[in-house]
mmCIF file with all atom_site columns, C-alpha atoms and ligand atoms in Angstrom:
data_model
loop_
_atom_site.group_PDB
_atom_site.id
_atom_site.type_symbol
_atom_site.label_atom_id
_atom_site.label_alt_id
_atom_site.label_comp_id
_atom_site.label_asym_id
_atom_site.label_entity_id
_atom_site.label_seq_id
_atom_site.pdbx_PDB_ins_code
_atom_site.Cartn_x
_atom_site.Cartn_y
_atom_site.Cartn_z
_atom_site.occupancy
_atom_site.B_iso_or_equiv
_atom_site.pdbx_formal_charge
_atom_site.auth_seq_id
_atom_site.auth_comp_id
_atom_site.auth_asym_id
_atom_site.auth_atom_id
_atom_site.pdbx_PDB_model_num
ATOM   1   C CA  . UNK A 1 1   ? 0.000  -0.047 0.014  1.00 69.00 ? 1   UNK A CA  1
ATOM   2   C CA  . UNK A 1 2   ? 1.111  3.169  -0.751 1.00 77.00 ? 2   UNK A CA  1
ATOM   3   C CA  . UNK A 1 3   ? 2.235  5.396  2.278  1.00 90.00 ? 3   UNK A CA  1
ATOM   4   C CA  . UNK A 1 4   ? 2.161  9.375  1.825  1.00 95.00 ? 4   UNK A CA  1
ATOM   5   C CA  . UNK A 1 5   ? 4.985  11.278 3.290  1.00 97.00 ? 5   UNK A CA  1
ATOM   6   C CA  . UNK A 1 6   ? 5.731  14.966 3.450  1.00 98.00 ? 6   UNK A CA  1
ATOM   7   C CA  . UNK A 1 7   ? 9.057  16.085 3.657  1.00 98.00 ? 7   UNK A CA  1
ATOM   8   C CA  . UNK A 1 8   ? 9.379  19.275 6.016  1.00 98.00 ? 8   UNK A CA  1
ATOM   9   C CA  . UNK A 1 9   ? 12.242 21.117 4.594  1.00 98.00 ? 9   UNK A CA  1
ATOM   10  C CA  . UNK A 1 10  ? 12.650 24.154 3.068  1.00 96.00 ? 10  UNK A CA  1
ATOM   11  C CA  . UNK A 1 11  ? 16.121 22.990 2.028  1.00 96.00 ? 11  UNK A CA  1
ATOM   12  C CA  . UNK A 1 12  ? 16.690 22.313 -2.327 1.00 96.00 ? 12  UNK A CA  1
ATOM   13  C CA  . UNK A 1 13  ? 19.455 20.314 -1.307 1.00 97.00 ? 13  UNK A CA  1
ATOM   14  C CA  . UNK A 1 14  ? 18.237 18.489 1.442  1.00 98.00 ? 14  UNK A CA  1
ATOM   15  C CA  . UNK A 1 15  ? 15.438 17.501 -0.712 1.00 98.00 ? 15  UNK A CA  1
ATOM   16  C CA  . UNK A 1 16  ? 17.589 16.262 -3.340 1.00 97.00 ? 16  UNK A CA  1
ATOM   17  C CA  . UNK A 1 17  ? 18.734 13.896 -0.954 1.00 98.00 ? 17  UNK A CA  1
ATOM   18  C CA  . UNK A 1 18  ? 15.701 12.775 0.724  1.00 98.00 ? 18  UNK A CA  1
ATOM   19  C CA  . UNK A 1 19  ? 13.417 12.483 -2.159 1.00 98.00 ? 19  UNK A CA  1
ATOM   20  C CA  . UNK A 1 20  ? 14.853 9.368  -3.531 1.00 97.00 ? 20  UNK A CA  1
ATOM   21  C CA  . UNK A 1 21  ? 15.741 7.797  -0.069 1.00 97.00 ? 21  UNK A CA  1
ATOM   22  C CA  . UNK A 1 22  ? 11.856 7.602  0.718  1.00 97.00 ? 22  UNK A CA  1
ATOM   23  C CA  . UNK A 1 23  ? 10.685 7.259  -2.634 1.00 97.00 ? 23  UNK A CA  1
ATOM   24  C CA  . UNK A 1 24  ? 13.236 4.271  -3.129 1.00 96.00 ? 24  UNK A CA  1
ATOM   25  C CA  . UNK A 1 25  ? 11.342 2.591  0.537  1.00 95.00 ? 25  UNK A CA  1
ATOM   26  C CA  . UNK A 1 26  ? 8.052  2.970  -1.408 1.00 94.00 ? 26  UNK A CA  1
ATOM   27  C CA  . UNK A 1 27  ? 6.493  6.280  0.148  1.00 96.00 ? 27  UNK A CA  1
ATOM   28  C CA  . UNK A 1 28  ? 4.657  8.801  -2.190 1.00 97.00 ? 28  UNK A CA  1
ATOM   29  C CA  . UNK A 1 29  ? 6.564  11.419 -1.132 1.00 98.00 ? 29  UNK A CA  1
ATOM   30  C CA  . UNK A 1 30  ? 5.044  15.440 -1.266 1.00 98.00 ? 30  UNK A CA  1
ATOM   31  C CA  . UNK A 1 31  ? 7.674  18.276 -0.179 1.00 98.00 ? 31  UNK A CA  1
ATOM   32  C CA  . UNK A 1 32  ? 5.923  21.518 1.286  1.00 98.00 ? 32  UNK A CA  1
ATOM   33  C CA  . UNK A 1 33  ? 5.680  23.563 -2.235 1.00 97.00 ? 33  UNK A CA  1
ATOM   34  C CA  . UNK A 1 34  ? 3.478  20.533 -3.303 1.00 95.00 ? 34  UNK A CA  1
ATOM   35  C CA  . UNK A 1 35  ? 1.637  20.333 -0.116 1.00 96.00 ? 35  UNK A CA  1
ATOM   36  C CA  . UNK A 1 36  ? 0.607  24.373 -0.545 1.00 96.00 ? 36  UNK A CA  1
ATOM   37  C CA  . UNK A 1 37  ? 2.924  25.276 2.753  1.00 96.00 ? 37  UNK A CA  1
ATOM   38  C CA  . UNK A 1 38  ? 4.015  28.538 1.994  1.00 94.00 ? 38  UNK A CA  1
ATOM   39  C CA  . UNK A 1 39  ? 7.059  30.038 4.112  1.00 92.00 ? 39  UNK A CA  1
ATOM   40  C CA  . UNK A 1 40  ? 5.915  31.757 6.917  1.00 91.00 ? 40  UNK A CA  1
ATOM   41  C CA  . UNK A 1 41  ? 7.938  34.752 8.663  1.00 87.00 ? 41  UNK A CA  1
ATOM   42  C CA  . UNK A 1 42  ? 8.011  32.858 12.038 1.00 86.00 ? 42  UNK A CA  1
ATOM   43  C CA  . UNK A 1 43  ? 9.323  29.516 10.822 1.00 90.00 ? 43  UNK A CA  1
ATOM   44  C CA  . UNK A 1 44  ? 12.628 30.350 11.860 1.00 83.00 ? 44  UNK A CA  1
ATOM   45  C CA  . UNK A 1 45  ? 11.381 30.391 15.259 1.00 91.00 ? 45  UNK A CA  1
ATOM   46  C CA  . UNK A 1 46  ? 10.514 26.884 15.203 1.00 94.00 ? 46  UNK A CA  1
ATOM   47  C CA  . UNK A 1 47  ? 14.319 26.101 15.683 1.00 91.00 ? 47  UNK A CA  1
ATOM   48  C CA  . UNK A 1 48  ? 15.019 27.245 18.568 1.00 94.00 ? 48  UNK A CA  1
ATOM   49  C CA  . UNK A 1 49  ? 16.214 23.887 20.733 1.00 96.00 ? 49  UNK A CA  1
ATOM   50  C CA  . UNK A 1 50  ? 19.721 23.049 21.932 1.00 97.00 ? 50  UNK A CA  1
ATOM   51  C CA  . UNK A 1 51  ? 20.008 20.132 19.970 1.00 98.00 ? 51  UNK A CA  1
ATOM   52  C CA  . UNK A 1 52  ? 20.036 18.871 16.277 1.00 98.00 ? 52  UNK A CA  1
ATOM   53  C CA  . UNK A 1 53  ? 17.171 16.527 17.706 1.00 98.00 ? 53  UNK A CA  1
ATOM   54  C CA  . UNK A 1 54  ? 14.874 18.798 19.688 1.00 98.00 ? 54  UNK A CA  1
ATOM   55  C CA  . UNK A 1 55  ? 14.952 21.018 16.546 1.00 98.00 ? 55  UNK A CA  1
ATOM   56  C CA  . UNK A 1 56  ? 14.006 17.943 13.922 1.00 98.00 ? 56  UNK A CA  1
ATOM   57  C CA  . UNK A 1 57  ? 11.266 17.192 16.046 1.00 98.00 ? 57  UNK A CA  1
ATOM   58  C CA  . UNK A 1 58  ? 9.994  20.521 16.232 1.00 98.00 ? 58  UNK A CA  1
ATOM   59  C CA  . UNK A 1 59  ? 9.857  21.217 12.560 1.00 98.00 ? 59  UNK A CA  1
ATOM   60  C CA  . UNK A 1 60  ? 8.348  17.552 11.989 1.00 98.00 ? 60  UNK A CA  1
ATOM   61  C CA  . UNK A 1 61  ? 5.626  18.577 14.652 1.00 98.00 ? 61  UNK A CA  1
ATOM   62  C CA  . UNK A 1 62  ? 5.160  22.105 13.347 1.00 97.00 ? 62  UNK A CA  1
ATOM   63  C CA  . UNK A 1 63  ? 4.443  20.944 9.405  1.00 97.00 ? 63  UNK A CA  1
ATOM   64  C CA  . UNK A 1 64  ? 2.380  17.741 10.633 1.00 98.00 ? 64  UNK A CA  1
ATOM   65  C CA  . UNK A 1 65  ? 0.426  20.442 12.396 1.00 96.00 ? 65  UNK A CA  1
ATOM   66  C CA  . UNK A 1 66  ? -0.135 21.976 9.453  1.00 96.00 ? 66  UNK A CA  1
ATOM   67  C CA  . UNK A 1 67  ? -0.558 19.578 7.064  1.00 96.00 ? 67  UNK A CA  1
ATOM   68  C CA  . UNK A 1 68  ? -2.115 16.499 9.125  1.00 97.00 ? 68  UNK A CA  1
ATOM   69  C CA  . UNK A 1 69  ? 0.163  14.544 6.841  1.00 97.00 ? 69  UNK A CA  1
ATOM   70  C CA  . UNK A 1 70  ? 2.669  12.164 8.356  1.00 97.00 ? 70  UNK A CA  1
ATOM   71  C CA  . UNK A 1 71  ? 6.235  14.193 8.209  1.00 98.00 ? 71  UNK A CA  1
ATOM   72  C CA  . UNK A 1 72  ? 9.972  13.696 8.039  1.00 98.00 ? 72  UNK A CA  1
ATOM   73  C CA  . UNK A 1 73  ? 12.375 16.873 9.009  1.00 98.00 ? 73  UNK A CA  1
ATOM   74  C CA  . UNK A 1 74  ? 15.700 16.890 9.421  1.00 98.00 ? 74  UNK A CA  1
ATOM   75  C CA  . UNK A 1 75  ? 17.945 19.198 11.484 1.00 98.00 ? 75  UNK A CA  1
ATOM   76  C CA  . UNK A 1 76  ? 21.448 18.655 10.665 1.00 98.00 ? 76  UNK A CA  1
ATOM   77  C CA  . UNK A 1 77  ? 25.518 20.764 10.845 1.00 98.00 ? 77  UNK A CA  1
ATOM   78  C CA  . UNK A 1 78  ? 28.596 20.469 10.574 1.00 98.00 ? 78  UNK A CA  1
ATOM   79  C CA  . UNK A 1 79  ? 30.819 19.838 14.135 1.00 98.00 ? 79  UNK A CA  1
ATOM   80  C CA  . UNK A 1 80  ? 34.482 20.945 14.079 1.00 98.00 ? 80  UNK A CA  1
ATOM   81  C CA  . UNK A 1 81  ? 36.736 19.578 16.626 1.00 98.00 ? 81  UNK A CA  1
ATOM   82  C CA  . UNK A 1 82  ? 39.000 22.340 16.779 1.00 98.00 ? 82  UNK A CA  1
ATOM   83  C CA  . UNK A 1 83  ? 36.526 24.996 17.022 1.00 98.00 ? 83  UNK A CA  1
ATOM   84  C CA  . UNK A 1 84  ? 34.713 23.034 20.124 1.00 98.00 ? 84  UNK A CA  1
ATOM   85  C CA  . UNK A 1 85  ? 32.110 21.658 17.734 1.00 98.00 ? 85  UNK A CA  1
ATOM   86  C CA  . UNK A 1 86  ? 30.731 24.831 15.945 1.00 98.00 ? 86  UNK A CA  1
ATOM   87  C CA  . UNK A 1 87  ? 29.053 25.916 13.984 1.00 98.00 ? 87  UNK A CA  1
ATOM   88  C CA  . UNK A 1 88  ? 26.361 22.968 14.801 1.00 98.00 ? 88  UNK A CA  1
ATOM   89  C CA  . UNK A 1 89  ? 23.152 23.828 15.353 1.00 98.00 ? 89  UNK A CA  1
ATOM   90  C CA  . UNK A 1 90  ? 24.251 27.132 13.529 1.00 97.00 ? 90  UNK A CA  1
ATOM   91  C CA  . UNK A 1 91  ? 25.629 25.872 10.274 1.00 98.00 ? 91  UNK A CA  1
ATOM   92  C CA  . UNK A 1 92  ? 23.267 27.274 8.573  1.00 96.00 ? 92  UNK A CA  1
ATOM   93  C CA  . UNK A 1 93  ? 23.305 30.825 9.361  1.00 94.00 ? 93  UNK A CA  1
ATOM   94  C CA  . UNK A 1 94  ? 26.871 30.947 10.892 1.00 97.00 ? 94  UNK A CA  1
ATOM   95  C CA  . UNK A 1 95  ? 28.251 33.234 8.885  1.00 95.00 ? 95  UNK A CA  1
ATOM   96  C CA  . UNK A 1 96  ? 25.348 35.886 10.392 1.00 93.00 ? 96  UNK A CA  1
ATOM   97  C CA  . UNK A 1 97  ? 24.773 37.702 7.189  1.00 91.00 ? 97  UNK A CA  1
ATOM   98  C CA  . UNK A 1 98  ? 20.729 37.950 6.872  1.00 87.00 ? 98  UNK A CA  1
ATOM   99  C CA  . UNK A 1 99  ? 21.166 39.346 3.312  1.00 92.00 ? 99  UNK A CA  1
ATOM   100 C CA  . UNK A 1 100 ? 22.173 35.813 1.712  1.00 90.00 ? 100 UNK A CA  1
ATOM   101 C CA  . UNK A 1 101 ? 20.363 32.581 0.752  1.00 85.00 ? 101 UNK A CA  1
ATOM   102 C CA  . UNK A 1 102 ? 21.400 29.729 -1.244 1.00 87.00 ? 102 UNK A CA  1
ATOM   103 C CA  . UNK A 1 103 ? 24.559 29.511 -3.059 1.00 93.00 ? 103 UNK A CA  1
ATOM   104 C CA  . UNK A 1 104 ? 25.931 32.856 -1.940 1.00 96.00 ? 104 UNK A CA  1
ATOM   105 C CA  . UNK A 1 105 ? 25.079 32.019 1.547  1.00 96.00 ? 105 UNK A CA  1
ATOM   106 C CA  . UNK A 1 106 ? 27.250 28.400 1.252  1.00 96.00 ? 106 UNK A CA  1
ATOM   107 C CA  . UNK A 1 107 ? 29.931 30.188 -0.251 1.00 97.00 ? 107 UNK A CA  1
ATOM   108 C CA  . UNK A 1 108 ? 30.005 32.797 2.637  1.00 97.00 ? 108 UNK A CA  1
ATOM   109 C CA  . UNK A 1 109 ? 29.745 30.187 5.242  1.00 98.00 ? 109 UNK A CA  1
ATOM   110 C CA  . UNK A 1 110 ? 32.684 28.190 3.608  1.00 98.00 ? 110 UNK A CA  1
ATOM   111 C CA  . UNK A 1 111 ? 34.827 31.281 3.260  1.00 98.00 ? 111 UNK A CA  1
ATOM   112 C CA  . UNK A 1 112 ? 33.933 31.638 7.342  1.00 98.00 ? 112 UNK A CA  1
ATOM   113 C CA  . UNK A 1 113 ? 35.033 28.185 7.796  1.00 98.00 ? 113 UNK A CA  1
ATOM   114 C CA  . UNK A 1 114 ? 38.521 28.471 5.699  1.00 98.00 ? 114 UNK A CA  1
ATOM   115 C CA  . UNK A 1 115 ? 39.278 31.358 8.074  1.00 98.00 ? 115 UNK A CA  1
ATOM   116 C CA  . UNK A 1 116 ? 38.175 30.073 11.100 1.00 98.00 ? 116 UNK A CA  1
ATOM   117 C CA  . UNK A 1 117 ? 40.692 27.197 10.216 1.00 98.00 ? 117 UNK A CA  1
ATOM   118 C CA  . UNK A 1 118 ? 43.614 29.214 8.891  1.00 97.00 ? 118 UNK A CA  1
ATOM   119 C CA  . UNK A 1 119 ? 46.882 27.668 10.222 1.00 95.00 ? 119 UNK A CA  1
ATOM   120 C CA  . UNK A 1 120 ? 44.975 24.769 12.257 1.00 97.00 ? 120 UNK A CA  1
ATOM   121 C CA  . UNK A 1 121 ? 46.773 21.209 12.136 1.00 97.00 ? 121 UNK A CA  1
ATOM   122 C CA  . UNK A 1 122 ? 43.348 19.626 13.668 1.00 98.00 ? 122 UNK A CA  1
ATOM   123 C CA  . UNK A 1 123 ? 40.849 20.004 10.777 1.00 98.00 ? 123 UNK A CA  1
ATOM   124 C CA  . UNK A 1 124 ? 38.913 16.735 12.141 1.00 98.00 ? 124 UNK A CA  1
ATOM   125 C CA  . UNK A 1 125 ? 34.884 17.119 11.898 1.00 98.00 ? 125 UNK A CA  1
ATOM   126 C CA  . UNK A 1 126 ? 32.105 15.198 11.602 1.00 98.00 ? 126 UNK A CA  1
ATOM   127 C CA  . UNK A 1 127 ? 28.741 16.022 10.040 1.00 99.00 ? 127 UNK A CA  1
ATOM   128 C CA  . UNK A 1 128 ? 25.565 15.176 12.184 1.00 98.00 ? 128 UNK A CA  1
ATOM   129 C CA  . UNK A 1 129 ? 22.089 14.781 11.363 1.00 99.00 ? 129 UNK A CA  1
ATOM   130 C CA  . UNK A 1 130 ? 18.845 14.247 13.415 1.00 98.00 ? 130 UNK A CA  1
ATOM   131 C CA  . UNK A 1 131 ? 15.920 12.623 11.137 1.00 98.00 ? 131 UNK A CA  1
ATOM   132 C CA  . UNK A 1 132 ? 12.588 13.232 12.832 1.00 98.00 ? 132 UNK A CA  1
ATOM   133 C CA  . UNK A 1 133 ? 9.067  11.170 12.196 1.00 98.00 ? 133 UNK A CA  1
ATOM   134 C CA  . UNK A 1 134 ? 5.852  12.594 13.172 1.00 98.00 ? 134 UNK A CA  1
ATOM   135 C CA  . UNK A 1 135 ? 2.423  11.270 12.566 1.00 97.00 ? 135 UNK A CA  1
ATOM   136 C CA  . UNK A 1 136 ? -0.785 11.137 14.506 1.00 96.00 ? 136 UNK A CA  1
ATOM   137 C CA  . UNK A 1 137 ? 0.169  8.331  16.534 1.00 95.00 ? 137 UNK A CA  1
ATOM   138 C CA  . UNK A 1 138 ? 3.679  8.154  16.661 1.00 95.00 ? 138 UNK A CA  1
ATOM   139 C CA  . UNK A 1 139 ? 6.491  10.346 16.759 1.00 97.00 ? 139 UNK A CA  1
ATOM   140 C CA  . UNK A 1 140 ? 10.721 9.360  16.820 1.00 97.00 ? 140 UNK A CA  1
ATOM   141 C CA  . UNK A 1 141 ? 13.929 10.460 15.992 1.00 98.00 ? 141 UNK A CA  1
ATOM   142 C CA  . UNK A 1 142 ? 17.286 8.957  14.816 1.00 98.00 ? 142 UNK A CA  1
ATOM   143 C CA  . UNK A 1 143 ? 20.870 10.014 14.279 1.00 98.00 ? 143 UNK A CA  1
ATOM   144 C CA  . UNK A 1 144 ? 23.505 9.821  11.672 1.00 98.00 ? 144 UNK A CA  1
ATOM   145 C CA  . UNK A 1 145 ? 27.026 10.787 11.666 1.00 98.00 ? 145 UNK A CA  1
ATOM   146 C CA  . UNK A 1 146 ? 29.676 11.177 9.369  1.00 98.00 ? 146 UNK A CA  1
ATOM   147 C CA  . UNK A 1 147 ? 33.534 11.775 9.778  1.00 98.00 ? 147 UNK A CA  1
ATOM   148 C CA  . UNK A 1 148 ? 36.013 13.561 7.762  1.00 98.00 ? 148 UNK A CA  1
ATOM   149 C CA  . UNK A 1 149 ? 38.527 16.556 7.500  1.00 98.00 ? 149 UNK A CA  1
ATOM   150 C CA  . UNK A 1 150 ? 37.845 20.067 6.511  1.00 98.00 ? 150 UNK A CA  1
ATOM   151 C CA  . UNK A 1 151 ? 40.034 20.881 3.675  1.00 98.00 ? 151 UNK A CA  1
ATOM   152 C CA  . UNK A 1 152 ? 42.227 24.423 2.733  1.00 98.00 ? 152 UNK A CA  1
ATOM   153 C CA  . UNK A 1 153 ? 40.181 24.724 -0.268 1.00 98.00 ? 153 UNK A CA  1
ATOM   154 C CA  . UNK A 1 154 ? 36.691 23.643 -2.036 1.00 98.00 ? 154 UNK A CA  1
ATOM   155 C CA  . UNK A 1 155 ? 37.138 20.502 -4.229 1.00 98.00 ? 155 UNK A CA  1
ATOM   156 C CA  . UNK A 1 156 ? 34.038 19.363 -6.609 1.00 98.00 ? 156 UNK A CA  1
ATOM   157 C CA  . UNK A 1 157 ? 30.888 21.035 -7.300 1.00 95.00 ? 157 UNK A CA  1
ATOM   158 C CA  . UNK A 1 158 ? 27.907 18.940 -6.210 1.00 96.00 ? 158 UNK A CA  1
ATOM   159 C CA  . UNK A 1 159 ? 25.907 18.623 -3.173 1.00 96.00 ? 159 UNK A CA  1
ATOM   160 C CA  . UNK A 1 160 ? 25.317 21.677 -0.913 1.00 97.00 ? 160 UNK A CA  1
ATOM   161 C CA  . UNK A 1 161 ? 26.314 23.652 1.957  1.00 98.00 ? 161 UNK A CA  1
ATOM   162 C CA  . UNK A 1 162 ? 29.642 22.845 3.654  1.00 98.00 ? 162 UNK A CA  1
ATOM   163 C CA  . UNK A 1 163 ? 30.340 19.800 0.834  1.00 98.00 ? 163 UNK A CA  1
ATOM   164 C CA  . UNK A 1 164 ? 33.296 21.225 -1.019 1.00 98.00 ? 164 UNK A CA  1
ATOM   165 C CA  . UNK A 1 165 ? 35.166 21.611 2.224  1.00 98.00 ? 165 UNK A CA  1
ATOM   166 C CA  . UNK A 1 166 ? 34.265 18.323 3.652  1.00 98.00 ? 166 UNK A CA  1
ATOM   167 C CA  . UNK A 1 167 ? 36.669 15.322 2.992  1.00 98.00 ? 167 UNK A CA  1
ATOM   168 C CA  . UNK A 1 168 ? 35.136 12.015 3.751  1.00 98.00 ? 168 UNK A CA  1
ATOM   169 C CA  . UNK A 1 169 ? 37.177 9.840  5.231  1.00 98.00 ? 169 UNK A CA  1
ATOM   170 C CA  . UNK A 1 170 ? 35.213 6.811  3.964  1.00 98.00 ? 170 UNK A CA  1
ATOM   171 C CA  . UNK A 1 171 ? 34.897 7.741  0.394  1.00 98.00 ? 171 UNK A CA  1
ATOM   172 C CA  . UNK A 1 172 ? 38.454 9.295  0.199  1.00 98.00 ? 172 UNK A CA  1
ATOM   173 C CA  . UNK A 1 173 ? 36.981 12.616 -1.569 1.00 98.00 ? 173 UNK A CA  1
ATOM   174 C CA  . UNK A 1 174 ? 34.444 15.355 -1.021 1.00 98.00 ? 174 UNK A CA  1
ATOM   175 C CA  . UNK A 1 175 ? 31.259 15.446 -0.741 1.00 98.00 ? 175 UNK A CA  1
ATOM   176 C CA  . UNK A 1 176 ? 30.896 17.549 -3.563 1.00 98.00 ? 176 UNK A CA  1
ATOM   177 C CA  . UNK A 1 177 ? 33.203 15.417 -5.555 1.00 98.00 ? 177 UNK A CA  1
ATOM   178 C CA  . UNK A 1 178 ? 30.996 12.007 -4.441 1.00 98.00 ? 178 UNK A CA  1
ATOM   179 C CA  . UNK A 1 179 ? 27.997 10.898 -6.742 1.00 97.00 ? 179 UNK A CA  1
ATOM   180 C CA  . UNK A 1 180 ? 24.356 11.202 -4.534 1.00 97.00 ? 180 UNK A CA  1
ATOM   181 C CA  . UNK A 1 181 ? 24.690 7.527  -3.922 1.00 97.00 ? 181 UNK A CA  1
ATOM   182 C CA  . UNK A 1 182 ? 27.902 7.420  -2.804 1.00 98.00 ? 182 UNK A CA  1
ATOM   183 C CA  . UNK A 1 183 ? 27.244 10.375 -0.271 1.00 98.00 ? 183 UNK A CA  1
ATOM   184 C CA  . UNK A 1 184 ? 23.689 8.610  0.647  1.00 97.00 ? 184 UNK A CA  1
ATOM   185 C CA  . UNK A 1 185 ? 25.959 5.252  1.794  1.00 97.00 ? 185 UNK A CA  1
ATOM   186 C CA  . UNK A 1 186 ? 28.175 6.877  4.441  1.00 98.00 ? 186 UNK A CA  1
ATOM   187 C CA  . UNK A 1 187 ? 26.609 10.309 4.923  1.00 98.00 ? 187 UNK A CA  1
ATOM   188 C CA  . UNK A 1 188 ? 24.947 11.604 8.339  1.00 98.00 ? 188 UNK A CA  1
ATOM   189 C CA  . UNK A 1 189 ? 21.627 12.008 6.591  1.00 98.00 ? 189 UNK A CA  1
ATOM   190 C CA  . UNK A 1 190 ? 21.655 8.664  4.841  1.00 98.00 ? 190 UNK A CA  1
ATOM   191 C CA  . UNK A 1 191 ? 22.675 6.783  7.962  1.00 98.00 ? 191 UNK A CA  1
ATOM   192 C CA  . UNK A 1 192 ? 19.747 8.683  10.044 1.00 98.00 ? 192 UNK A CA  1
ATOM   193 C CA  . UNK A 1 193 ? 16.916 8.226  7.347  1.00 98.00 ? 193 UNK A CA  1
ATOM   194 C CA  . UNK A 1 194 ? 17.908 4.667  6.760  1.00 98.00 ? 194 UNK A CA  1
ATOM   195 C CA  . UNK A 1 195 ? 17.460 4.093  10.691 1.00 98.00 ? 195 UNK A CA  1
ATOM   196 C CA  . UNK A 1 196 ? 14.252 5.995  10.796 1.00 97.00 ? 196 UNK A CA  1
ATOM   197 C CA  . UNK A 1 197 ? 12.751 3.864  7.685  1.00 97.00 ? 197 UNK A CA  1
ATOM   198 C CA  . UNK A 1 198 ? 13.331 1.017  9.505  1.00 96.00 ? 198 UNK A CA  1
ATOM   199 C CA  . UNK A 1 199 ? 11.317 2.219  12.374 1.00 96.00 ? 199 UNK A CA  1
ATOM   200 C CA  . UNK A 1 200 ? 8.382  3.709  10.456 1.00 93.00 ? 200 UNK A CA  1
ATOM   201 C CA  . UNK A 1 201 ? 5.472  1.298  10.845 1.00 82.00 ? 201 UNK A CA  1
ATOM   202 C CA  . UNK A 1 202 ? 4.557  -0.193 7.208  1.00 77.00 ? 202 UNK A CA  1
ATOM   203 C CA  . UNK A 1 203 ? 0.545  0.045  7.736  1.00 58.00 ? 203 UNK A CA  1
ATOM   204 C CA  . UNK A 1 204 ? 1.331  4.141  7.809  1.00 45.00 ? 204 UNK A CA  1
HETATM 205 P P1  . LIG B 2 .   ? 15.193 23.221 6.499  1.00 78.85 ? 1   LIG B P1  1
HETATM 206 O O1  . LIG B 2 .   ? 14.919 23.656 8.437  1.00 78.85 ? 1   LIG B O1  1
HETATM 207 O O2  . LIG B 2 .   ? 14.307 23.941 6.485  1.00 78.85 ? 1   LIG B O2  1
HETATM 208 O O3  . LIG B 2 .   ? 15.407 21.471 6.827  1.00 78.85 ? 1   LIG B O3  1
HETATM 209 P P2  . LIG B 2 .   ? 18.165 24.264 6.916  1.00 78.85 ? 1   LIG B P2  1
HETATM 210 O O4  . LIG B 2 .   ? 18.879 24.406 5.596  1.00 78.85 ? 1   LIG B O4  1
HETATM 211 O O5  . LIG B 2 .   ? 17.535 25.454 7.778  1.00 78.85 ? 1   LIG B O5  1
HETATM 212 O O6  . LIG B 2 .   ? 16.472 23.904 6.247  1.00 78.85 ? 1   LIG B O6  1
HETATM 213 P P3  . LIG B 2 .   ? 19.079 23.075 9.368  1.00 78.85 ? 1   LIG B P3  1
HETATM 214 O O7  . LIG B 2 .   ? 18.968 24.163 10.268 1.00 78.85 ? 1   LIG B O7  1
HETATM 215 O O8  . LIG B 2 .   ? 19.101 21.552 9.460  1.00 78.85 ? 1   LIG B O8  1
HETATM 216 O O9  . LIG B 2 .   ? 18.361 22.759 7.729  1.00 78.85 ? 1   LIG B O9  1
HETATM 217 O O10 . LIG B 2 .   ? 20.835 23.861 8.925  1.00 78.85 ? 1   LIG B O10 1
HETATM 218 C C1  . LIG B 2 .   ? 21.678 22.369 7.912  1.00 78.85 ? 1   LIG B C1  1
HETATM 219 C C2  . LIG B 2 .   ? 22.679 23.220 7.612  1.00 78.85 ? 1   LIG B C2  1
HETATM 220 O O11 . LIG B 2 .   ? 23.827 22.724 8.200  1.00 78.85 ? 1   LIG B O11 1
HETATM 221 C C3  . LIG B 2 .   ? 22.564 23.341 6.080  1.00 78.85 ? 1   LIG B C3  1
HETATM 222 O O12 . LIG B 2 .   ? 22.417 24.822 5.783  1.00 78.85 ? 1   LIG B O12 1
HETATM 223 C C4  . LIG B 2 .   ? 24.281 23.350 5.898  1.00 78.85 ? 1   LIG B C4  1
HETATM 224 O O13 . LIG B 2 .   ? 24.904 24.529 6.115  1.00 78.85 ? 1   LIG B O13 1
HETATM 225 C C5  . LIG B 2 .   ? 24.958 22.248 6.612  1.00 78.85 ? 1   LIG B C5  1
HETATM 226 N N1  . LIG B 2 .   ? 24.514 20.853 6.207  1.00 78.85 ? 1   LIG B N1  1
HETATM 227 C C6  . LIG B 2 .   ? 23.716 19.782 6.550  1.00 78.85 ? 1   LIG B C6  1
HETATM 228 N N2  . LIG B 2 .   ? 24.004 18.797 5.781  1.00 78.85 ? 1   LIG B N2  1
HETATM 229 C C7  . LIG B 2 .   ? 24.717 18.974 5.320  1.00 78.85 ? 1   LIG B C7  1
HETATM 230 C C8  . LIG B 2 .   ? 25.270 18.254 4.212  1.00 78.85 ? 1   LIG B C8  1
HETATM 231 O O14 . LIG B 2 .   ? 24.925 16.839 3.748  1.00 78.85 ? 1   LIG B O14 1
HETATM 232 N N3  . LIG B 2 .   ? 26.103 18.940 3.052  1.00 78.85 ? 1   LIG B N3  1
HETATM 233 C C9  . LIG B 2 .   ? 26.836 20.042 3.262  1.00 78.85 ? 1   LIG B C9  1
HETATM 234 N N4  . LIG B 2 .   ? 25.968 21.010 4.302  1.00 78.85 ? 1   LIG B N4  1
HETATM 235 C C10 . LIG B 2 .   ? 25.558 20.345 5.226  1.00 78.85 ? 1   LIG B C10 1
#
């Protein structure tokens, strides 16, 4: 039986990764645009939690309340060892330039990351993702991680966010150089979602 699922994210980069993952698992996927849920000015206030898990659950609950549908949302980011885990849950708006969006925002964040790590010997980092599922009867969160290092210059042009600077230890290349399936196999998002999918009851 077809299982409808709403992906509760405004990020096109995340959507490109989440959609095939859940479609391959047999879900009939809608995004916020298709579901007719326009961006509201108050949406940024959803993510006020102290952890990825709290924020992922808050987003999934919010979009479930609006749509009445089963929802998956993710909260994710980069944790850099030499920066005491920053930017962490603040990864998206780390550069604090509110005028930027999409690629310009990613470029500014990556430039800031290079500046903050200038001269650092320990460049190890990890991506973390909390993926949350909420429907009328149930809610749960799963975490995924992947380890790597921050290069001194960008490599590749796929992916989004910090992908061009993140060298995956497992893939031996940056996430921007990796094809979509390879990134999905080892990534924080791929891992969190695989665990989430395994927990979603098949009757829904
Ligand atoms: P939604 O809340 O609407 O889902 P968002 O972009 O605001 O979209 P987050 O608050 O979870 O999502 O921020 C995630 C940020 O972390 C994202 O903007 C990137 O800067 C970074 N990030 C997360 N996953 C990434 C990945 O797979 N590759 C590169 N950067 C990633």
